Amino acid sequence: DAGVTQSPTHLIKTRGQQVTLRCSPKSGHDTVSWYQQALGQGPQFIFQYYEEEERQRGNFPDRFSGHQFPNYSSELNVNALLLGDSALYLCASSFRSQETQYFGPGTRLLVL
Amino acid sequence: AQTVTQSQPEMSVQEAETVTLSCTYDTSESDYYLFWYKQPPSRQMILVIRQEAYKQQNATENRFSVNFQKAAKSFSLKISDSQLGDAAMYFCAPHSGYALNFGKGTSLLVTP
């Protein structure tokens, strides 16, 4: 039974560029949440997708957007990258939007 | 946003001994879930234990148990018979709405 998968594992971008991160949920899960974890901090909630719609959003600007596909996989897009966007981006999946969340290995984004 | 406080930035325990990690939080909700996650150096976020706030009985998962005090909004994690593989960053994460709200974490060192 495959767990949560994320791609790519690492990414290097320059300021002003755009990036797309991808996540496939655990088998049987229909909900995907995204978190940003800066070095030395706990993860911060970005948003959650359920039934292809954004259900809740954290305190992140509109430069952060997402999408969920009919197969429940999800993308996180970040436009106009800033140095401060450098972080580990974690995807978590769950069955229904309030159940236990299981995390993927993360994508490490470095913005130069 | 919900505030989560982990007052111990670092803790140390000897192998086979017991250690308790503390967590306090604030919430206006009456029914919610609480979680402890561990994050080893690989930065993979791993579920340790889950507690439902409506349950009076404290959750137990093998060597891991919690002391949940709902009125005091306290949720501590006890690790018994500590093993070298328990060394990691531990995050307390109450669930609010659809999001997990993470504390800043406690770094646990396990010495032989």
JSON list of C-alpha atoms in Angstrom, two decimals:
[
{"chain": "A", "resi": 1, "resn": "ASP", "atom": "CA", "xyz": [0.00, 0.00, 0.00]},
{"chain": "A", "resi": 2, "resn": "ALA", "atom": "CA", "xyz": [1.71, 3.17, -1.22]},
{"chain": "A", "resi": 3, "resn": "GLY", "atom": "CA", "xyz": [1.91, 6.03, 1.17]},
{"chain": "A", "resi": 4, "resn": "VAL", "atom": "CA", "xyz": [1.81, 9.71, 0.31]},
{"chain": "A", "resi": 5, "resn": "THR", "atom": "CA", "xyz": [4.23, 10.59, -2.47]},
{"chain": "A", "resi": 6, "resn": "GLN", "atom": "CA", "xyz": [5.60, 13.99, -3.46]},
{"chain": "A", "resi": 7, "resn": "SER", "atom": "CA", "xyz": [7.63, 15.25, -6.37]},
{"chain": "A", "resi": 8, "resn": "PRO", "atom": "CA", "xyz": [10.18, 16.56, -6.89]},
{"chain": "A", "resi": 9, "resn": "THR", "atom": "CA", "xyz": [12.24, 15.83, -3.78]},
{"chain": "A", "resi": 10, "resn": "HIS", "atom": "CA", "xyz": [14.43, 18.90, -4.21]},
{"chain": "A", "resi": 11, "resn": "LEU", "atom": "CA", "xyz": [14.10, 22.06, -6.26]},
{"chain": "A", "resi": 12, "resn": "ILE", "atom": "CA", "xyz": [16.21, 25.16, -6.76]},
{"chain": "A", "resi": 13, "resn": "LYS", "atom": "CA", "xyz": [14.62, 28.31, -8.20]},
{"chain": "A", "resi": 14, "resn": "THR", "atom": "CA", "xyz": [15.49, 31.99, -8.46]},
{"chain": "A", "resi": 15, "resn": "ARG", "atom": "CA", "xyz": [13.53, 34.93, -7.15]},
{"chain": "A", "resi": 16, "resn": "GLY", "atom": "CA", "xyz": [10.52, 35.84, -9.28]},
{"chain": "A", "resi": 17, "resn": "GLN", "atom": "CA", "xyz": [10.15, 32.40, -10.80]},
{"chain": "A", "resi": 18, "resn": "GLN", "atom": "CA", "xyz": [7.14, 30.13, -10.44]},
{"chain": "A", "resi": 19, "resn": "VAL", "atom": "CA", "xyz": [7.13, 26.58, -9.08]},
{"chain": "A", "resi": 20, "resn": "THR", "atom": "CA", "xyz": [4.71, 23.63, -9.07]},
{"chain": "A", "resi": 21, "resn": "LEU", "atom": "CA", "xyz": [4.89, 20.88, -6.47]},
{"chain": "A", "resi": 22, "resn": "ARG", "atom": "CA", "xyz": [2.95, 17.63, -6.76]},
{"chain": "A", "resi": 23, "resn": "CYS", "atom": "CA", "xyz": [1.38, 15.23, -4.30]},
{"chain": "A", "resi": 24, "resn": "SER", "atom": "CA", "xyz": [-0.34, 11.87, -4.59]},
{"chain": "A", "resi": 25, "resn": "PRO", "atom": "CA", "xyz": [-2.39, 10.85, -1.55]},
{"chain": "A", "resi": 26, "resn": "LYS", "atom": "CA", "xyz": [-2.30, 7.56, 0.25]},
{"chain": "A", "resi": 27, "resn": "SER", "atom": "CA", "xyz": [-4.54, 4.91, -1.31]},
{"chain": "A", "resi": 28, "resn": "GLY", "atom": "CA", "xyz": [-8.14, 5.38, -0.16]},
{"chain": "A", "resi": 29, "resn": "HIS", "atom": "CA", "xyz": [-7.65, 9.02, 0.88]},
{"chain": "A", "resi": 30, "resn": "ASP", "atom": "CA", "xyz": [-9.61, 11.86, -0.72]},
{"chain": "A", "resi": 31, "resn": "THR", "atom": "CA", "xyz": [-8.30, 14.96, 1.06]},
{"chain": "A", "resi": 32, "resn": "VAL", "atom": "CA", "xyz": [-4.97, 16.72, 0.61]},
{"chain": "A", "resi": 33, "resn": "SER", "atom": "CA", "xyz": [-3.46, 19.39, 2.86]},
{"chain": "A", "resi": 34, "resn": "TRP", "atom": "CA", "xyz": [-0.30, 21.41, 2.23]},
{"chain": "A", "resi": 35, "resn": "TYR", "atom": "CA", "xyz": [2.09, 22.75, 4.85]},
{"chain": "A", "resi": 36, "resn": "GLN", "atom": "CA", "xyz": [5.21, 24.92, 4.73]},
{"chain": "A", "resi": 37, "resn": "GLN", "atom": "CA", "xyz": [8.00, 24.18, 7.18]},
{"chain": "A", "resi": 38, "resn": "ALA", "atom": "CA", "xyz": [10.78, 26.73, 7.50]},
{"chain": "A", "resi": 39, "resn": "LEU", "atom": "CA", "xyz": [14.06, 25.58, 9.02]},
{"chain": "A", "resi": 40, "resn": "GLY", "atom": "CA", "xyz": [13.79, 25.23, 12.79]},
{"chain": "A", "resi": 41, "resn": "GLN", "atom": "CA", "xyz": [10.03, 25.79, 12.84]},
{"chain": "A", "resi": 42, "resn": "GLY", "atom": "CA", "xyz": [6.92, 23.67, 12.98]},
{"chain": "A", "resi": 43, "resn": "PRO", "atom": "CA", "xyz": [4.88, 23.26, 9.80]},
{"chain": "A", "resi": 44, "resn": "GLN", "atom": "CA", "xyz": [2.42, 26.00, 8.89]},
{"chain": "A", "resi": 45, "resn": "PHE", "atom": "CA", "xyz": [-0.90, 25.17, 7.22]},
{"chain": "A", "resi": 46, "resn": "ILE", "atom": "CA", "xyz": [-1.26, 26.54, 3.69]},
{"chain": "A", "resi": 47, "resn": "PHE", "atom": "CA", "xyz": [-4.59, 25.07, 2.53]},
{"chain": "A", "resi": 48, "resn": "GLN", "atom": "CA", "xyz": [-6.65, 21.92, 2.21]},
{"chain": "A", "resi": 49, "resn": "TYR", "atom": "CA", "xyz": [-8.38, 20.46, -0.84]},
{"chain": "A", "resi": 50, "resn": "TYR", "atom": "CA", "xyz": [-11.41, 18.19, -0.74]},
{"chain": "A", "resi": 51, "resn": "GLU", "atom": "CA", "xyz": [-13.68, 17.28, -3.66]},
{"chain": "A", "resi": 52, "resn": "GLU", "atom": "CA", "xyz": [-11.48, 19.43, -5.91]},
{"chain": "A", "resi": 53, "resn": "GLU", "atom": "CA", "xyz": [-12.20, 22.57, -3.91]},
{"chain": "A", "resi": 54, "resn": "GLU", "atom": "CA", "xyz": [-10.17, 24.58, -1.41]},
{"chain": "A", "resi": 55, "resn": "ARG", "atom": "CA", "xyz": [-11.85, 23.93, 1.96]},
{"chain": "A", "resi": 56, "resn": "GLN", "atom": "CA", "xyz": [-9.71, 26.07, 4.26]},
{"chain": "A", "resi": 57, "resn": "ARG", "atom": "CA", "xyz": [-6.77, 28.37, 3.83]},
{"chain": "A", "resi": 58, "resn": "GLY", "atom": "CA", "xyz": [-4.07, 29.44, 6.24]},
{"chain": "A", "resi": 59, "resn": "ASN", "atom": "CA", "xyz": [-2.39, 32.83, 6.43]},
{"chain": "A", "resi": 60, "resn": "PHE", "atom": "CA", "xyz": [-0.61, 32.69, 3.07]},
{"chain": "A", "resi": 61, "resn": "PRO", "atom": "CA", "xyz": [-0.78, 35.23, 0.22]},
{"chain": "A", "resi": 62, "resn": "ASP", "atom": "CA", "xyz": [-2.52, 34.65, -3.08]},
{"chain": "A", "resi": 63, "resn": "ARG", "atom": "CA", "xyz": [0.84, 33.79, -4.64]},
{"chain": "A", "resi": 64, "resn": "PHE", "atom": "CA", "xyz": [0.18, 30.35, -3.18]},
{"chain": "A", "resi": 65, "resn": "SER", "atom": "CA", "xyz": [-2.49, 28.48, -5.10]},
{"chain": "A", "resi": 66, "resn": "GLY", "atom": "CA", "xyz": [-3.47, 24.89, -5.53]},
{"chain": "A", "resi": 67, "resn": "HIS", "atom": "CA", "xyz": [-5.51, 22.38, -7.39]},
{"chain": "A", "resi": 68, "resn": "GLN", "atom": "CA", "xyz": [-6.93, 18.95, -6.77]},
{"chain": "A", "resi": 69, "resn": "PHE", "atom": "CA", "xyz": [-7.58, 16.53, -9.60]},
{"chain": "A", "resi": 70, "resn": "PRO", "atom": "CA", "xyz": [-10.39, 13.94, -9.94]},
{"chain": "A", "resi": 71, "resn": "ASN", "atom": "CA", "xyz": [-7.95, 11.19, -8.87]},
{"chain": "A", "resi": 72, "resn": "TYR", "atom": "CA", "xyz": [-7.41, 13.19, -5.60]},
{"chain": "A", "resi": 73, "resn": "SER", "atom": "CA", "xyz": [-3.82, 14.13, -6.42]},
{"chain": "A", "resi": 74, "resn": "SER", "atom": "CA", "xyz": [-2.91, 17.75, -5.87]},
{"chain": "A", "resi": 75, "resn": "GLU", "atom": "CA", "xyz": [-0.57, 20.52, -6.97]},
{"chain": "A", "resi": 76, "resn": "LEU", "atom": "CA", "xyz": [0.78, 23.49, -5.07]},
{"chain": "A", "resi": 77, "resn": "ASN", "atom": "CA", "xyz": [1.79, 26.48, -7.18]},
{"chain": "A", "resi": 78, "resn": "VAL", "atom": "CA", "xyz": [3.83, 29.40, -5.91]},
{"chain": "A", "resi": 79, "resn": "ASN", "atom": "CA", "xyz": [4.23, 32.48, -8.12]},
{"chain": "A", "resi": 80, "resn": "ALA", "atom": "CA", "xyz": [6.75, 35.31, -7.91]},
{"chain": "A", "resi": 81, "resn": "LEU", "atom": "CA", "xyz": [9.04, 33.37, -5.58]},
{"chain": "A", "resi": 82, "resn": "LEU", "atom": "CA", "xyz": [10.70, 35.19, -2.70]},
{"chain": "A", "resi": 83, "resn": "LEU", "atom": "CA", "xyz": [13.80, 34.19, -0.75]},
{"chain": "A", "resi": 84, "resn": "GLY", "atom": "CA", "xyz": [11.51, 33.59, 2.22]},
{"chain": "A", "resi": 85, "resn": "ASP", "atom": "CA", "xyz": [9.66, 30.87, 0.33]},
{"chain": "A", "resi": 86, "resn": "SER", "atom": "CA", "xyz": [12.66, 28.59, 0.83]},
{"chain": "A", "resi": 87, "resn": "ALA", "atom": "CA", "xyz": [11.32, 25.76, 2.98]},
{"chain": "A", "resi": 88, "resn": "LEU", "atom": "CA", "xyz": [10.25, 22.15, 3.15]},
{"chain": "A", "resi": 89, "resn": "TYR", "atom": "CA", "xyz": [6.78, 21.76, 1.64]},
{"chain": "A", "resi": 90, "resn": "LEU", "atom": "CA", "xyz": [4.82, 18.91, 3.14]},
{"chain": "A", "resi": 91, "resn": "CYS", "atom": "CA", "xyz": [1.74, 17.28, 1.70]},
{"chain": "A", "resi": 92, "resn": "ALA", "atom": "CA", "xyz": [-0.59, 15.31, 3.94]},
{"chain": "A", "resi": 93, "resn": "SER", "atom": "CA", "xyz": [-3.55, 13.16, 3.01]},
{"chain": "A", "resi": 94, "resn": "SER", "atom": "CA", "xyz": [-6.57, 11.93, 4.93]},
{"chain": "A", "resi": 95, "resn": "PHE", "atom": "CA", "xyz": [-9.93, 10.27, 4.43]},
{"chain": "A", "resi": 96, "resn": "ARG", "atom": "CA", "xyz": [-12.52, 12.97, 4.69]},
{"chain": "A", "resi": 97, "resn": "SER", "atom": "CA", "xyz": [-11.26, 16.33, 5.71]},
{"chain": "A", "resi": 98, "resn": "GLN", "atom": "CA", "xyz": [-11.06, 15.88, 9.47]},
{"chain": "A", "resi": 99, "resn": "GLU", "atom": "CA", "xyz": [-9.43, 12.53, 9.90]},
{"chain": "A", "resi": 100, "resn": "THR", "atom": "CA", "xyz": [-5.82, 11.74, 10.78]},
{"chain": "A", "resi": 101, "resn": "GLN", "atom": "CA", "xyz": [-3.36, 13.24, 8.33]},
{"chain": "A", "resi": 102, "resn": "TYR", "atom": "CA", "xyz": [-0.46, 11.21, 6.94]},
{"chain": "A", "resi": 103, "resn": "PHE", "atom": "CA", "xyz": [2.51, 13.04, 5.52]},
{"chain": "A", "resi": 104, "resn": "GLY", "atom": "CA", "xyz": [4.66, 12.60, 2.47]},
{"chain": "A", "resi": 105, "resn": "PRO", "atom": "CA", "xyz": [8.45, 12.97, 2.48]},
{"chain": "A", "resi": 106, "resn": "GLY", "atom": "CA", "xyz": [8.28, 16.61, 1.43]},
{"chain": "A", "resi": 107, "resn": "THR", "atom": "CA", "xyz": [9.78, 18.78, -1.29]},
{"chain": "A", "resi": 108, "resn": "ARG", "atom": "CA", "xyz": [12.76, 20.95, -0.32]},
{"chain": "A", "resi": 109, "resn": "LEU", "atom": "CA", "xyz": [12.57, 24.27, -2.16]},
{"chain": "A", "resi": 110, "resn": "LEU", "atom": "CA", "xyz": [15.52, 26.63, -2.25]},
{"chain": "A", "resi": 111, "resn": "VAL", "atom": "CA", "xyz": [15.02, 30.10, -3.70]},
{"chain": "A", "resi": 112, "resn": "LEU", "atom": "CA", "xyz": [18.19, 31.96, -4.66]},
{"chain": "B", "resi": 1, "resn": "ALA", "atom": "CA", "xyz": [-5.09, 30.99, 14.95]},
{"chain": "B", "resi": 2, "resn": "GLN", "atom": "CA", "xyz": [-4.68, 28.42, 17.66]},
{"chain": "B", "resi": 3, "resn": "THR", "atom": "CA", "xyz": [-1.57, 28.87, 19.85]},
{"chain": "B", "resi": 4, "resn": "VAL", "atom": "CA", "xyz": [0.44, 25.76, 20.65]},
{"chain": "B", "resi": 5, "resn": "THR", "atom": "CA", "xyz": [3.25, 25.94, 23.20]},
{"chain": "B", "resi": 6, "resn": "GLN", "atom": "CA", "xyz": [5.97, 23.36, 23.60]},
{"chain": "B", "resi": 7, "resn": "SER", "atom": "CA", "xyz": [8.03, 24.82, 26.42]},
{"chain": "B", "resi": 8, "resn": "GLN", "atom": "CA", "xyz": [10.96, 22.41, 26.15]},
{"chain": "B", "resi": 9, "resn": "PRO", "atom": "CA", "xyz": [13.09, 23.17, 23.08]},
{"chain": "B", "resi": 10, "resn": "GLU", "atom": "CA", "xyz": [15.39, 20.25, 23.90]},
{"chain": "B", "resi": 11, "resn": "MET", "atom": "CA", "xyz": [15.16, 17.16, 26.10]},
{"chain": "B", "resi": 12, "resn": "SER", "atom": "CA", "xyz": [17.59, 14.35, 26.79]},
{"chain": "B", "resi": 13, "resn": "VAL", "atom": "CA", "xyz": [16.89, 10.81, 28.00]},
{"chain": "B", "resi": 14, "resn": "GLN", "atom": "CA", "xyz": [18.99, 7.72, 28.55]},
{"chain": "B", "resi": 15, "resn": "GLU", "atom": "CA", "xyz": [18.17, 4.52, 26.73]},
{"chain": "B", "resi": 16, "resn": "ALA", "atom": "CA", "xyz": [15.51, 2.45, 28.55]},
{"chain": "B", "resi": 17, "resn": "GLU", "atom": "CA", "xyz": [14.43, 5.44, 30.65]},
{"chain": "B", "resi": 18, "resn": "THR", "atom": "CA", "xyz": [11.16, 7.39, 30.49]},
{"chain": "B", "resi": 19, "resn": "VAL", "atom": "CA", "xyz": [10.71, 10.95, 29.27]},
{"chain": "B", "resi": 20, "resn": "THR", "atom": "CA", "xyz": [7.71, 13.28, 29.12]},
{"chain": "B", "resi": 21, "resn": "LEU", "atom": "CA", "xyz": [7.30, 16.05, 26.55]},
{"chain": "B", "resi": 22, "resn": "SER", "atom": "CA", "xyz": [4.87, 18.83, 27.39]},
{"chain": "B", "resi": 23, "resn": "CYS", "atom": "CA", "xyz": [2.39, 20.75, 25.26]},
{"chain": "B", "resi": 24, "resn": "THR", "atom": "CA", "xyz": [-0.27, 23.32, 26.00]},
{"chain": "B", "resi": 25, "resn": "TYR", "atom": "CA", "xyz": [-2.68, 24.89, 23.54]},
{"chain": "B", "resi": 26, "resn": "ASP", "atom": "CA", "xyz": [-5.67, 27.15, 23.33]},
{"chain": "B", "resi": 27, "resn": "THR", "atom": "CA", "xyz": [-8.91, 26.44, 21.54]},
{"chain": "B", "resi": 28, "resn": "SER", "atom": "CA", "xyz": [-12.53, 27.52, 21.61]},
{"chain": "B", "resi": 29, "resn": "GLU", "atom": "CA", "xyz": [-13.76, 24.22, 20.24]},
{"chain": "B", "resi": 30, "resn": "SER", "atom": "CA", "xyz": [-15.26, 21.50, 22.40]},
{"chain": "B", "resi": 31, "resn": "ASP", "atom": "CA", "xyz": [-14.74, 18.55, 20.09]},
{"chain": "B", "resi": 32, "resn": "TYR", "atom": "CA", "xyz": [-11.37, 18.15, 18.41]},
{"chain": "B", "resi": 33, "resn": "TYR", "atom": "CA", "xyz": [-8.43, 15.85, 17.91]},
{"chain": "B", "resi": 34, "resn": "LEU", "atom": "CA", "xyz": [-4.85, 16.14, 19.10]},
{"chain": "B", "resi": 35, "resn": "PHE", "atom": "CA", "xyz": [-1.76, 14.52, 17.65]},
{"chain": "B", "resi": 36, "resn": "TRP", "atom": "CA", "xyz": [1.91, 14.00, 18.33]},
{"chain": "B", "resi": 37, "resn": "TYR", "atom": "CA", "xyz": [4.18, 13.65, 15.32]},
{"chain": "B", "resi": 38, "resn": "LYS", "atom": "CA", "xyz": [7.89, 12.86, 15.23]},
{"chain": "B", "resi": 39, "resn": "GLN", "atom": "CA", "xyz": [10.29, 14.16, 12.62]},
{"chain": "B", "resi": 40, "resn": "PRO", "atom": "CA", "xyz": [13.70, 12.44, 12.43]},
{"chain": "B", "resi": 41, "resn": "PRO", "atom": "CA", "xyz": [16.63, 14.02, 10.55]},
{"chain": "B", "resi": 42, "resn": "SER", "atom": "CA", "xyz": [15.16, 12.72, 7.27]},
{"chain": "B", "resi": 43, "resn": "ARG", "atom": "CA", "xyz": [12.37, 15.28, 7.94]},
{"chain": "B", "resi": 44, "resn": "GLN", "atom": "CA", "xyz": [9.65, 12.70, 7.22]},
{"chain": "B", "resi": 45, "resn": "MET", "atom": "CA", "xyz": [6.73, 13.57, 9.54]},
{"chain": "B", "resi": 46, "resn": "ILE", "atom": "CA", "xyz": [5.56, 10.40, 11.28]},
{"chain": "B", "resi": 47, "resn": "LEU", "atom": "CA", "xyz": [2.36, 10.01, 13.30]},
{"chain": "B", "resi": 48, "resn": "VAL", "atom": "CA", "xyz": [3.05, 8.90, 16.86]},
{"chain": "B", "resi": 49, "resn": "ILE", "atom": "CA", "xyz": [-0.33, 9.02, 18.60]},
{"chain": "B", "resi": 50, "resn": "ARG", "atom": "CA", "xyz": [-3.81, 10.51, 18.36]},
{"chain": "B", "resi": 51, "resn": "GLN", "atom": "CA", "xyz": [-6.28, 11.58, 21.06]},
{"chain": "B", "resi": 52, "resn": "GLU", "atom": "CA", "xyz": [-9.96, 12.47, 20.66]},
{"chain": "B", "resi": 53, "resn": "ALA", "atom": "CA", "xyz": [-10.91, 15.33, 22.98]},
{"chain": "B", "resi": 54, "resn": "TYR", "atom": "CA", "xyz": [-14.30, 13.79, 23.81]},
{"chain": "B", "resi": 55, "resn": "LYS", "atom": "CA", "xyz": [-12.64, 10.67, 25.19]},
{"chain": "B", "resi": 56, "resn": "GLN", "atom": "CA", "xyz": [-11.64, 10.74, 28.86]},
{"chain": "B", "resi": 57, "resn": "GLN", "atom": "CA", "xyz": [-9.32, 7.78, 28.46]},
{"chain": "B", "resi": 58, "resn": "ASN", "atom": "CA", "xyz": [-5.77, 8.70, 27.54]},
{"chain": "B", "resi": 59, "resn": "ALA", "atom": "CA", "xyz": [-4.47, 7.20, 24.29]},
{"chain": "B", "resi": 60, "resn": "THR", "atom": "CA", "xyz": [-1.71, 4.60, 24.33]},
{"chain": "B", "resi": 61, "resn": "GLU", "atom": "CA", "xyz": [0.34, 3.24, 21.46]},
{"chain": "B", "resi": 62, "resn": "ASN", "atom": "CA", "xyz": [2.92, 0.67, 22.55]},
{"chain": "B", "resi": 63, "resn": "ARG", "atom": "CA", "xyz": [5.65, 2.63, 24.43]},
{"chain": "B", "resi": 64, "resn": "PHE", "atom": "CA", "xyz": [3.94, 5.98, 23.77]},
{"chain": "B", "resi": 65, "resn": "SER", "atom": "CA", "xyz": [1.13, 7.37, 25.91]},
{"chain": "B", "resi": 66, "resn": "VAL", "atom": "CA", "xyz": [-0.44, 10.75, 26.51]},
{"chain": "B", "resi": 67, "resn": "ASN", "atom": "CA", "xyz": [-1.71, 12.65, 29.52]},
{"chain": "B", "resi": 68, "resn": "PHE", "atom": "CA", "xyz": [-4.61, 14.71, 28.22]},
{"chain": "B", "resi": 69, "resn": "GLN", "atom": "CA", "xyz": [-6.06, 17.32, 30.57]},
{"chain": "B", "resi": 70, "resn": "LYS", "atom": "CA", "xyz": [-8.90, 18.95, 28.62]},
{"chain": "B", "resi": 71, "resn": "ALA", "atom": "CA", "xyz": [-9.76, 21.67, 31.14]},
{"chain": "B", "resi": 72, "resn": "ALA", "atom": "CA", "xyz": [-6.12, 22.68, 31.44]},
{"chain": "B", "resi": 73, "resn": "LYS", "atom": "CA", "xyz": [-5.63, 22.37, 27.65]},
{"chain": "B", "resi": 74, "resn": "SER", "atom": "CA", "xyz": [-2.57, 20.23, 28.26]},
{"chain": "B", "resi": 75, "resn": "PHE", "atom": "CA", "xyz": [-1.44, 17.30, 26.12]},
{"chain": "B", "resi": 76, "resn": "SER", "atom": "CA", "xyz": [1.84, 15.69, 27.16]},
{"chain": "B", "resi": 77, "resn": "LEU", "atom": "CA", "xyz": [3.58, 12.71, 25.56]},
{"chain": "B", "resi": 78, "resn": "LYS", "atom": "CA", "xyz": [5.29, 10.02, 27.63]},
{"chain": "B", "resi": 79, "resn": "ILE", "atom": "CA", "xyz": [7.85, 7.76, 26.01]},
{"chain": "B", "resi": 80, "resn": "SER", "atom": "CA", "xyz": [8.69, 4.66, 28.02]},
{"chain": "B", "resi": 81, "resn": "ASP", "atom": "CA", "xyz": [11.73, 2.40, 27.57]},
{"chain": "B", "resi": 82, "resn": "SER", "atom": "CA", "xyz": [13.34, 4.98, 25.28]},
{"chain": "B", "resi": 83, "resn": "GLN", "atom": "CA", "xyz": [15.27, 3.66, 22.30]},
{"chain": "B", "resi": 84, "resn": "LEU", "atom": "CA", "xyz": [17.98, 5.25, 20.15]},
{"chain": "B", "resi": 85, "resn": "GLY", "atom": "CA", "xyz": [15.50, 5.32, 17.27]},
{"chain": "B", "resi": 86, "resn": "ASP", "atom": "CA", "xyz": [13.24, 7.65, 19.27]},
{"chain": "B", "resi": 87, "resn": "ALA", "atom": "CA", "xyz": [15.69, 10.51, 18.75]},
{"chain": "B", "resi": 88, "resn": "ALA", "atom": "CA", "xyz": [13.84, 13.09, 16.68]},
{"chain": "B", "resi": 89, "resn": "MET", "atom": "CA", "xyz": [11.96, 16.37, 16.75]},
{"chain": "B", "resi": 90, "resn": "TYR", "atom": "CA", "xyz": [8.54, 15.90, 18.34]},
{"chain": "B", "resi": 91, "resn": "PHE", "atom": "CA", "xyz": [5.63, 18.15, 17.43]},
{"chain": "B", "resi": 92, "resn": "CYS", "atom": "CA", "xyz": [2.35, 18.59, 19.26]},
{"chain": "B", "resi": 93, "resn": "ALA", "atom": "CA", "xyz": [-0.47, 19.32, 16.81]},
{"chain": "B", "resi": 94, "resn": "PRO", "atom": "CA", "xyz": [-4.05, 20.01, 17.87]},
{"chain": "B", "resi": 95, "resn": "HIS", "atom": "CA", "xyz": [-6.55, 19.89, 15.04]},
{"chain": "B", "resi": 96, "resn": "SER", "atom": "CA", "xyz": [-8.63, 23.03, 14.44]},
{"chain": "B", "resi": 97, "resn": "GLY", "atom": "CA", "xyz": [-11.17, 23.11, 11.62]},
{"chain": "B", "resi": 98, "resn": "TYR", "atom": "CA", "xyz": [-9.41, 21.22, 8.87]},
{"chain": "B", "resi": 99, "resn": "ALA", "atom": "CA", "xyz": [-5.85, 22.18, 9.82]},
{"chain": "B", "resi": 100, "resn": "LEU", "atom": "CA", "xyz": [-3.20, 20.84, 12.11]},
{"chain": "B", "resi": 101, "resn": "ASN", "atom": "CA", "xyz": [-1.63, 23.57, 14.23]},
{"chain": "B", "resi": 102, "resn": "PHE", "atom": "CA", "xyz": [1.93, 22.70, 15.11]},
{"chain": "B", "resi": 103, "resn": "GLY", "atom": "CA", "xyz": [4.05, 23.82, 18.02]},
{"chain": "B", "resi": 104, "resn": "LYS", "atom": "CA", "xyz": [7.70, 24.72, 17.54]},
{"chain": "B", "resi": 105, "resn": "GLY", "atom": "CA", "xyz": [8.76, 21.24, 18.55]},
{"chain": "B", "resi": 106, "resn": "THR", "atom": "CA", "xyz": [10.93, 19.55, 21.15]},
{"chain": "B", "resi": 107, "resn": "SER", "atom": "CA", "xyz": [14.21, 18.00, 20.08]},
{"chain": "B", "resi": 108, "resn": "LEU", "atom": "CA", "xyz": [14.70, 14.67, 21.87]},
{"chain": "B", "resi": 109, "resn": "LEU", "atom": "CA", "xyz": [18.20, 13.28, 22.30]},
{"chain": "B", "resi": 110, "resn": "VAL", "atom": "CA", "xyz": [18.57, 9.66, 23.39]},
{"chain": "B", "resi": 111, "resn": "THR", "atom": "CA", "xyz": [21.90, 8.71, 24.94]},
{"chain": "B", "resi": 112, "resn": "PRO", "atom": "CA", "xyz": [23.25, 5.14, 25.29]}
]
